Amino acid sequence: MTTFNRRTLLVGAAAATLGAPALVRAQAAADWPKGALRIIVPFPPGGSTDPVARIIQAKMIENTGWNILVDNKPGGTGAVGSAIAAKAPPDGQTWMLTFDSHILNPAFASGLPYKDSELFNVMLIGRTPQAICAHPDRPYKTFAEVITDAKARPGKVNVGVLGASQALVLMTLIKKENGVDLNLIPYKGGGPLNQDILAGVTDVAIGSLTSFSPHVRANKVRALAVTGEKRTPALPDTPTLIEQGVKSFPSYSWWGVYAPTGTPRPIVDRMHAEIKKAVQAPDVTQKFIDQFNMEILTTSPEEFAAYQKSEQERWFKVIKDNDIKGD
């Protein structure tokens, strides 16, 4: 055998050895899925996360013919379901679709049954700003007027917020940055929060644009502000906090997909592609706009991971600096 041929064979063998893991991963993706896929929703039916998951589930079944199950695992502000997803085998059979409160759990709860590192960011599906509303009997037309009143009557203006939520953190930041004493009332769920603002038990409430928009259209509550960087088509006449000169950060509710860390990247990429295809289907996109006022994003895993990191750095600092408790 010539030196050239021997060297060529050695190089070829080394390349084959180095390429073997990639071939194995590609084969694993080709053989996937093996049986039913499970999408864990760490909240009960109702709210927004469950219907978002089920709309995507239906379109993916239509597109692929796969057997896909939505599995509600509520508890601990999403921590119970998140732990189940994090501890599941990383074989591509288990996924999780969750809400923005997920990334705040490490700051609010000690001893979580999972770590952020055990969940891999697959995709940020979409987002929507939050809305700040008042009962129509109250005199406020804008949130800037709420600030003015609260400065004149410290601690007397009641604001309903969800406990252990981005809304709670944002309102705490607003209190501090604007030198105003608002009386924040934490709620354990969106249902009771909505009931109390509709009944006038609280003066003001901050919550999902999805849940408030129908009540605004019915003139049962008055929209004072939205929390995004710009106005939303759902409430085009409602100015942002920034427009009103209120010192704060832009804030959004969002929905995202995770997988157990270690799930083979070819499988993640295939699932990402199928979810993106489902979400971007015209009928699904329209449902998300109509039902959730959602801005469709369908980010890459890397973009989602970077977004989570920046949001956690921002909000964790506010939580720590102000000693905010989740309950």
mmCIF file of C-alpha atoms in Angstrom:
data_model
loop_
_atom_site.group_PDB
_atom_site.id
_atom_site.type_symbol
_atom_site.label_atom_id
_atom_site.label_comp_id
_atom_site.label_asym_id
_atom_site.label_seq_id
_atom_site.Cartn_x
_atom_site.Cartn_y
_atom_site.Cartn_z
ATOM 1 C CA MET A 1 0.000 0.000 0.000
ATOM 2 C CA THR A 2 1.410 3.422 -0.898
ATOM 3 C CA THR A 3 1.998 6.084 1.741
ATOM 4 C CA PHE A 4 -0.655 8.236 0.101
ATOM 5 C CA ASN A 5 -3.273 5.505 0.191
ATOM 6 C CA ARG A 6 -2.480 4.580 3.780
ATOM 7 C CA ARG A 7 -2.714 8.231 4.848
ATOM 8 C CA THR A 8 -5.951 8.687 2.913
ATOM 9 C CA LEU A 9 -7.475 5.688 4.649
ATOM 10 C CA LEU A 10 -6.364 6.930 8.065
ATOM 11 C CA VAL A 11 -7.800 10.374 7.455
ATOM 12 C CA GLY A 12 -11.013 8.863 6.123
ATOM 13 C CA ALA A 13 -11.335 6.600 9.168
ATOM 14 C CA ALA A 14 -10.773 9.535 11.526
ATOM 15 C CA ALA A 15 -13.395 11.602 9.717
ATOM 16 C CA ALA A 16 -15.854 8.752 9.899
ATOM 17 C CA THR A 17 -15.205 8.368 13.620
ATOM 18 C CA LEU A 18 -15.631 12.100 14.230
ATOM 19 C CA GLY A 19 -18.760 12.142 12.095
ATOM 20 C CA ALA A 20 -20.362 9.175 13.835
ATOM 21 C CA PRO A 21 -22.114 11.188 16.583
ATOM 22 C CA ALA A 22 -23.634 13.481 13.968
ATOM 23 C CA LEU A 23 -24.848 10.486 11.998
ATOM 24 C CA VAL A 24 -26.340 8.991 15.156
ATOM 25 C CA ARG A 25 -28.096 12.250 15.965
ATOM 26 C CA ALA A 26 -29.434 12.538 12.432
ATOM 27 C CA GLN A 27 -30.682 8.957 12.576
ATOM 28 C CA ALA A 28 -32.357 9.650 15.934
ATOM 29 C CA ALA A 29 -34.213 12.576 14.377
ATOM 30 C CA ALA A 30 -35.247 10.451 11.410
ATOM 31 C CA ASP A 31 -36.717 7.808 13.744
ATOM 32 C CA TRP A 32 -38.570 10.419 15.818
ATOM 33 C CA PRO A 33 -41.252 10.703 17.128
ATOM 34 C CA LYS A 34 -41.693 7.332 18.750
ATOM 35 C CA GLY A 35 -45.288 7.276 19.921
ATOM 36 C CA ALA A 36 -47.325 10.161 21.278
ATOM 37 C CA LEU A 37 -45.717 13.536 21.899
ATOM 38 C CA ARG A 38 -46.611 15.239 25.169
ATOM 39 C CA ILE A 39 -46.891 19.015 25.540
ATOM 40 C CA ILE A 40 -46.976 19.869 29.234
ATOM 41 C CA VAL A 41 -48.945 22.997 30.174
ATOM 42 C CA PRO A 42 -48.055 23.885 33.795
ATOM 43 C CA PHE A 43 -51.394 25.614 34.376
ATOM 44 C CA PRO A 44 -55.015 24.435 34.531
ATOM 45 C CA PRO A 45 -57.401 24.810 31.594
ATOM 46 C CA GLY A 46 -58.545 28.380 31.247
ATOM 47 C CA GLY A 47 -56.399 31.468 31.064
ATOM 48 C CA SER A 48 -54.339 31.748 27.877
ATOM 49 C CA THR A 49 -51.582 29.128 27.997
ATOM 50 C CA ASP A 50 -53.861 26.098 27.634
ATOM 51 C CA PRO A 51 -55.756 27.367 24.569
ATOM 52 C CA VAL A 52 -52.500 28.514 22.911
ATOM 53 C CA ALA A 53 -51.152 24.973 23.343
ATOM 54 C CA ARG A 54 -54.336 23.371 22.022
ATOM 55 C CA ILE A 55 -54.518 25.581 18.935
ATOM 56 C CA ILE A 56 -50.927 24.632 18.084
ATOM 57 C CA GLN A 57 -51.627 20.974 18.884
ATOM 58 C CA ALA A 58 -54.572 20.855 16.469
ATOM 59 C CA LYS A 59 -52.655 22.463 13.595
ATOM 60 C CA MET A 60 -49.602 20.238 14.119
ATOM 61 C CA ILE A 61 -51.774 17.115 14.067
ATOM 62 C CA GLU A 62 -53.360 18.393 10.865
ATOM 63 C CA ASN A 63 -49.928 19.072 9.319
ATOM 64 C CA THR A 64 -48.045 15.969 10.459
ATOM 65 C CA GLY A 65 -50.517 13.289 11.525
ATOM 66 C CA TRP A 66 -48.573 12.893 14.764
ATOM 67 C CA ASN A 67 -50.262 11.841 17.999
ATOM 68 C CA ILE A 68 -49.861 14.912 20.235
ATOM 69 C CA LEU A 69 -51.296 15.213 23.752
ATOM 70 C CA VAL A 70 -51.672 18.374 25.856
ATOM 71 C CA ASP A 71 -51.050 17.454 29.499
ATOM 72 C CA ASN A 72 -52.096 20.019 32.139
ATOM 73 C CA LYS A 73 -49.898 19.844 35.251
ATOM 74 C CA PRO A 74 -50.859 22.870 37.376
ATOM 75 C CA GLY A 75 -49.431 23.921 40.717
ATOM 76 C CA GLY A 76 -46.888 26.248 42.277
ATOM 77 C CA THR A 77 -47.321 29.055 39.720
ATOM 78 C CA GLY A 78 -46.161 26.652 37.030
ATOM 79 C CA ALA A 79 -43.348 25.077 39.056
ATOM 80 C CA VAL A 80 -44.966 21.616 39.288
ATOM 81 C CA GLY A 81 -45.345 21.205 35.540
ATOM 82 C CA SER A 82 -41.948 22.754 34.875
ATOM 83 C CA ALA A 83 -40.307 20.187 37.157
ATOM 84 C CA ILE A 84 -42.069 17.331 35.358
ATOM 85 C CA ALA A 85 -40.834 18.642 32.011
ATOM 86 C CA ALA A 86 -37.314 19.232 33.297
ATOM 87 C CA LYS A 87 -37.008 15.706 34.707
ATOM 88 C CA ALA A 88 -38.505 13.961 31.667
ATOM 89 C CA PRO A 89 -36.187 11.852 29.469
ATOM 90 C CA PRO A 90 -34.538 14.095 26.847
ATOM 91 C CA ASP A 91 -35.758 11.928 23.984
ATOM 92 C CA GLY A 92 -37.949 14.444 22.193
ATOM 93 C CA GLN A 93 -41.211 12.986 23.442
ATOM 94 C CA THR A 94 -41.854 15.675 26.109
ATOM 95 C CA TRP A 95 -42.164 19.427 25.593
ATOM 96 C CA MET A 96 -43.542 22.299 27.661
ATOM 97 C CA LEU A 97 -45.517 25.373 26.624
ATOM 98 C CA THR A 98 -45.633 28.000 29.351
ATOM 99 C CA PHE A 99 -46.218 31.653 30.211
ATOM 100 C CA ASP A 100 -43.889 34.528 31.145
ATOM 101 C CA SER A 101 -44.232 33.954 34.910
ATOM 102 C CA HIS A 102 -42.104 30.821 34.425
ATOM 103 C CA ILE A 103 -38.825 32.742 34.335
ATOM 104 C CA LEU A 104 -39.595 34.572 37.608
ATOM 105 C CA ASN A 105 -40.088 31.393 39.645
ATOM 106 C CA PRO A 106 -36.394 31.115 40.622
ATOM 107 C CA ALA A 107 -36.512 34.621 42.106
ATOM 108 C CA PHE A 108 -39.751 34.134 44.008
ATOM 109 C CA ALA A 109 -39.483 30.525 45.233
ATOM 110 C CA SER A 110 -36.584 28.953 47.090
ATOM 111 C CA GLY A 111 -36.030 25.247 46.696
ATOM 112 C CA LEU A 112 -37.645 24.848 43.283
ATOM 113 C CA PRO A 113 -37.822 21.166 42.230
ATOM 114 C CA TYR A 114 -35.933 21.957 39.017
ATOM 115 C CA LYS A 115 -33.207 24.266 37.696
ATOM 116 C CA ASP A 116 -33.383 26.633 34.739
ATOM 117 C CA SER A 117 -30.449 24.731 33.259
ATOM 118 C CA GLU A 118 -32.599 21.584 33.036
ATOM 119 C CA LEU A 119 -34.904 23.209 30.478
ATOM 120 C CA PHE A 120 -33.793 24.123 26.966
ATOM 121 C CA ASN A 121 -35.251 27.202 25.242
ATOM 122 C CA VAL A 122 -36.942 26.060 22.035
ATOM 123 C CA MET A 123 -39.017 29.020 20.855
ATOM 124 C CA LEU A 124 -40.645 32.254 21.954
ATOM 125 C CA ILE A 125 -44.020 31.962 20.218
ATOM 126 C CA GLY A 126 -45.353 35.464 20.708
ATOM 127 C CA ARG A 127 -46.039 38.275 23.113
ATOM 128 C CA THR A 128 -48.575 40.928 24.040
ATOM 129 C CA PRO A 129 -48.325 43.996 26.289
ATOM 130 C CA GLN A 130 -50.212 44.111 29.537
ATOM 131 C CA ALA A 131 -53.015 46.567 30.153
ATOM 132 C CA ILE A 132 -53.692 48.846 33.106
ATOM 133 C CA CYS A 133 -57.388 49.514 33.624
ATOM 134 C CA ALA A 134 -59.647 51.377 36.039
ATOM 135 C CA HIS A 135 -63.238 50.844 37.086
ATOM 136 C CA PRO A 136 -65.367 53.319 35.089
ATOM 137 C CA ASP A 137 -66.643 54.957 38.290
ATOM 138 C CA ARG A 138 -63.114 56.157 39.051
ATOM 139 C CA PRO A 139 -62.079 59.569 37.674
ATOM 140 C CA TYR A 140 -58.930 58.393 35.875
ATOM 141 C CA LYS A 141 -58.525 58.705 32.107
ATOM 142 C CA THR A 142 -54.798 57.864 32.044
ATOM 143 C CA PHE A 143 -52.339 56.166 34.349
ATOM 144 C CA ALA A 144 -50.504 59.468 34.722
ATOM 145 C CA GLU A 145 -53.641 60.714 36.505
ATOM 146 C CA VAL A 146 -53.441 57.708 38.846
ATOM 147 C CA ILE A 147 -49.876 58.718 39.715
ATOM 148 C CA THR A 148 -50.977 62.292 40.414
ATOM 149 C CA ASP A 149 -53.829 61.156 42.664
ATOM 150 C CA ALA A 150 -51.642 58.661 44.528
ATOM 151 C CA LYS A 151 -49.076 61.370 45.248
ATOM 152 C CA ALA A 152 -51.855 63.525 46.709
ATOM 153 C CA ARG A 153 -53.294 60.562 48.682
ATOM 154 C CA PRO A 154 -50.373 58.246 49.547
ATOM 155 C CA GLY A 155 -51.397 54.621 50.016
ATOM 156 C CA LYS A 156 -55.051 55.251 49.187
ATOM 157 C CA VAL A 157 -55.159 54.159 45.534
ATOM 158 C CA ASN A 158 -55.580 50.373 45.291
ATOM 159 C CA VAL A 159 -53.996 48.467 42.410
ATOM 160 C CA GLY A 160 -54.781 44.794 41.828
ATOM 161 C CA VAL A 161 -51.883 42.643 40.586
ATOM 162 C CA LEU A 162 -51.193 38.935 40.267
ATOM 163 C CA GLY A 163 -48.858 37.667 42.972
ATOM 164 C CA ALA A 164 -45.451 36.306 41.883
ATOM 165 C CA SER A 165 -45.879 37.961 38.510
ATOM 166 C CA GLN A 166 -44.184 40.385 36.182
ATOM 167 C CA ALA A 167 -47.075 42.794 36.849
ATOM 168 C CA LEU A 168 -46.229 42.835 40.566
ATOM 169 C CA VAL A 169 -42.567 43.543 39.806
ATOM 170 C CA LEU A 170 -43.408 46.237 37.254
ATOM 171 C CA MET A 171 -45.766 48.043 39.641
ATOM 172 C CA THR A 172 -43.176 47.900 42.404
ATOM 173 C CA LEU A 173 -40.652 49.434 40.015
ATOM 174 C CA ILE A 174 -43.143 52.147 39.036
ATOM 175 C CA LYS A 175 -43.747 52.995 42.695
ATOM 176 C CA LYS A 176 -40.033 53.400 43.301
ATOM 177 C CA GLU A 177 -39.030 55.179 40.101
ATOM 178 C CA ASN A 178 -41.940 57.629 40.217
ATOM 179 C CA GLY A 179 -41.888 58.280 43.972
ATOM 180 C CA VAL A 180 -45.482 57.234 44.499
ATOM 181 C CA ASP A 181 -47.174 55.126 47.183
ATOM 182 C CA LEU A 182 -49.648 52.802 45.448
ATOM 183 C CA ASN A 183 -51.398 50.156 47.541
ATOM 184 C CA LEU A 184 -50.659 46.930 45.649
ATOM 185 C CA ILE A 185 -53.132 44.097 46.279
ATOM 186 C CA PRO A 186 -51.817 40.672 45.170
ATOM 187 C CA TYR A 187 -54.211 38.065 43.744
ATOM 188 C CA LYS A 188 -53.644 34.343 43.267
ATOM 189 C CA GLY A 189 -55.395 34.190 39.901
ATOM 190 C CA GLY A 190 -56.633 36.228 36.972
ATOM 191 C CA GLY A 191 -60.263 35.295 37.662
ATOM 192 C CA PRO A 192 -60.500 36.958 41.088
ATOM 193 C CA LEU A 193 -58.468 39.919 39.826
ATOM 194 C CA ASN A 194 -60.889 40.482 36.964
ATOM 195 C CA GLN A 195 -63.926 40.068 39.204
ATOM 196 C CA ASP A 196 -62.703 42.723 41.619
ATOM 197 C CA ILE A 197 -61.836 45.350 39.010
ATOM 198 C CA LEU A 198 -65.214 44.772 37.327
ATOM 199 C CA ALA A 199 -66.952 45.177 40.679
ATOM 200 C CA GLY A 200 -64.940 48.248 41.638
ATOM 201 C CA VAL A 201 -63.330 46.546 44.631
ATOM 202 C CA THR A 202 -59.971 47.833 43.372
ATOM 203 C CA ASP A 203 -59.480 51.231 41.773
ATOM 204 C CA VAL A 204 -57.027 49.988 39.168
ATOM 205 C CA ALA A 205 -55.736 46.625 37.964
ATOM 206 C CA ILE A 206 -52.885 45.493 35.742
ATOM 207 C CA GLY A 207 -53.209 42.252 33.856
ATOM 208 C CA SER A 208 -53.383 40.432 30.576
ATOM 209 C CA LEU A 209 -54.507 42.464 27.593
ATOM 210 C CA THR A 210 -56.225 39.251 26.515
ATOM 211 C CA SER A 211 -58.492 39.189 29.557
ATOM 212 C CA PHE A 212 -59.144 42.939 29.781
ATOM 213 C CA SER A 213 -59.837 43.772 26.124
ATOM 214 C CA PRO A 214 -63.425 42.391 26.056
ATOM 215 C CA HIS A 215 -64.290 44.369 29.184
ATOM 216 C CA VAL A 216 -62.810 47.535 27.684
ATOM 217 C CA ARG A 217 -64.899 47.089 24.538
ATOM 218 C CA ALA A 218 -68.004 46.576 26.704
ATOM 219 C CA ASN A 219 -67.176 49.755 28.697
ATOM 220 C CA LYS A 220 -67.013 47.722 31.909
ATOM 221 C CA VAL A 221 -63.468 48.941 32.588
ATOM 222 C CA ARG A 222 -61.489 51.887 31.235
ATOM 223 C CA ALA A 223 -58.055 51.300 29.703
ATOM 224 C CA LEU A 224 -55.482 53.726 31.121
ATOM 225 C CA ALA A 225 -52.226 52.453 29.628
ATOM 226 C CA VAL A 226 -50.467 49.571 27.917
ATOM 227 C CA THR A 227 -47.027 48.405 29.002
ATOM 228 C CA GLY A 228 -45.256 47.804 25.666
ATOM 229 C CA GLU A 229 -42.903 49.965 23.660
ATOM 230 C CA LYS A 230 -45.702 51.090 21.359
ATOM 231 C CA ARG A 231 -49.502 51.149 21.238
ATOM 232 C CA THR A 232 -51.305 47.939 20.443
ATOM 233 C CA PRO A 233 -53.855 47.513 17.620
ATOM 234 C CA ALA A 234 -56.219 46.017 20.210
ATOM 235 C CA LEU A 235 -56.376 49.369 22.061
ATOM 236 C CA PRO A 236 -55.154 51.945 19.533
ATOM 237 C CA ASP A 237 -56.387 54.923 21.563
ATOM 238 C CA THR A 238 -54.653 53.827 24.758
ATOM 239 C CA PRO A 239 -51.199 55.383 25.248
ATOM 240 C CA THR A 240 -48.188 53.493 26.566
ATOM 241 C CA LEU A 241 -46.703 54.221 29.981
ATOM 242 C CA ILE A 242 -43.698 55.708 28.189
ATOM 243 C CA GLU A 243 -45.932 58.143 26.259
ATOM 244 C CA GLN A 244 -47.421 59.282 29.566
ATOM 245 C CA GLY A 245 -44.029 60.022 31.056
ATOM 246 C CA VAL A 246 -44.239 57.199 33.595
ATOM 247 C CA LYS A 247 -40.799 55.842 34.473
ATOM 248 C CA SER A 248 -40.769 52.055 33.895
ATOM 249 C CA PHE A 249 -39.536 49.261 31.633
ATOM 250 C CA PRO A 250 -41.495 47.966 28.627
ATOM 251 C CA SER A 251 -43.265 44.817 29.779
ATOM 252 C CA TYR A 252 -44.926 41.959 27.897
ATOM 253 C CA SER A 253 -46.806 38.782 28.561
ATOM 254 C CA TRP A 254 -45.388 35.977 26.399
ATOM 255 C CA TRP A 255 -45.692 32.276 25.576
ATOM 256 C CA GLY A 256 -42.730 29.979 25.006
ATOM 257 C CA VAL A 257 -41.765 26.351 24.397
ATOM 258 C CA TYR A 258 -39.129 24.381 26.301
ATOM 259 C CA ALA A 259 -37.675 20.867 26.136
ATOM 260 C CA PRO A 260 -35.697 18.823 28.663
ATOM 261 C CA THR A 261 -32.045 19.800 28.355
ATOM 262 C CA GLY A 262 -30.164 17.188 26.371
ATOM 263 C CA THR A 263 -32.901 16.663 23.813
ATOM 264 C CA PRO A 264 -30.970 16.053 20.548
ATOM 265 C CA ARG A 265 -30.663 19.266 18.548
ATOM 266 C CA PRO A 266 -31.890 17.682 15.280
ATOM 267 C CA ILE A 267 -35.109 16.745 17.105
ATOM 268 C CA VAL A 268 -35.372 20.227 18.623
ATOM 269 C CA ASP A 269 -34.887 21.736 15.172
ATOM 270 C CA ARG A 270 -37.565 19.492 13.655
ATOM 271 C CA MET A 271 -40.061 20.307 16.418
ATOM 272 C CA HIS A 272 -39.178 24.005 16.122
ATOM 273 C CA ALA A 273 -39.883 23.890 12.393
ATOM 274 C CA GLU A 274 -43.245 22.172 12.880
ATOM 275 C CA ILE A 275 -44.358 24.569 15.630
ATOM 276 C CA LYS A 276 -43.286 27.548 13.527
ATOM 277 C CA LYS A 277 -45.196 26.183 10.542
ATOM 278 C CA ALA A 278 -48.295 25.728 12.711
ATOM 279 C CA VAL A 279 -48.100 29.162 14.337
ATOM 280 C CA GLN A 280 -47.490 30.946 11.053
ATOM 281 C CA ALA A 281 -50.416 29.245 9.301
ATOM 282 C CA PRO A 282 -52.803 32.112 8.418
ATOM 283 C CA ASP A 283 -55.755 30.639 10.327
ATOM 284 C CA VAL A 284 -53.698 30.061 13.478
ATOM 285 C CA THR A 285 -52.052 33.486 13.318
ATOM 286 C CA GLN A 286 -55.485 35.094 13.021
ATOM 287 C CA LYS A 287 -56.776 33.130 16.022
ATOM 288 C CA PHE A 288 -53.823 34.301 18.098
ATOM 289 C CA ILE A 289 -54.404 37.906 17.061
ATOM 290 C CA ASP A 290 -58.166 37.762 17.644
ATOM 291 C CA GLN A 291 -58.095 35.826 20.935
ATOM 292 C CA PHE A 292 -54.829 36.934 22.530
ATOM 293 C CA ASN A 293 -53.785 40.142 20.718
ATOM 294 C CA MET A 294 -50.546 38.266 20.114
ATOM 295 C CA GLU A 295 -47.562 39.589 18.211
ATOM 296 C CA ILE A 296 -46.145 36.459 16.518
ATOM 297 C CA LEU A 297 -42.377 36.009 17.041
ATOM 298 C CA THR A 298 -41.352 32.324 16.496
ATOM 299 C CA THR A 299 -37.759 32.998 17.531
ATOM 300 C CA SER A 300 -34.774 30.678 17.291
ATOM 301 C CA PRO A 301 -33.670 28.791 20.429
ATOM 302 C CA GLU A 302 -30.688 31.110 20.759
ATOM 303 C CA GLU A 303 -32.836 34.239 20.503
ATOM 304 C CA PHE A 304 -35.246 32.873 23.106
ATOM 305 C CA ALA A 305 -32.396 32.009 25.495
ATOM 306 C CA ALA A 306 -30.922 35.507 25.104
ATOM 307 C CA TYR A 307 -34.337 37.088 25.717
ATOM 308 C CA GLN A 308 -34.875 35.029 28.873
ATOM 309 C CA LYS A 309 -31.426 35.954 30.160
ATOM 310 C CA SER A 310 -31.970 39.684 29.634
ATOM 311 C CA GLU A 311 -35.461 39.597 31.180
ATOM 312 C CA GLN A 312 -34.249 37.681 34.233
ATOM 313 C CA GLU A 313 -31.348 40.075 34.753
ATOM 314 C CA ARG A 314 -33.740 43.026 34.580
ATOM 315 C CA TRP A 315 -36.547 41.727 36.782
ATOM 316 C CA PHE A 316 -34.429 39.756 39.274
ATOM 317 C CA LYS A 317 -32.606 42.985 40.138
ATOM 318 C CA VAL A 318 -35.903 44.781 40.794
ATOM 319 C CA ILE A 319 -37.107 41.849 42.935
ATOM 320 C CA LYS A 320 -33.872 41.767 44.956
ATOM 321 C CA ASP A 321 -33.508 45.528 45.355
ATOM 322 C CA ASN A 322 -37.089 45.868 46.608
ATOM 323 C CA ASP A 323 -37.326 42.587 48.538
ATOM 324 C CA ILE A 324 -40.471 41.616 46.632
ATOM 325 C CA LYS A 325 -42.244 38.502 47.867
ATOM 326 C CA GLY A 326 -44.287 36.277 45.600
ATOM 327 C CA ASP A 327 -47.224 35.872 47.991
#
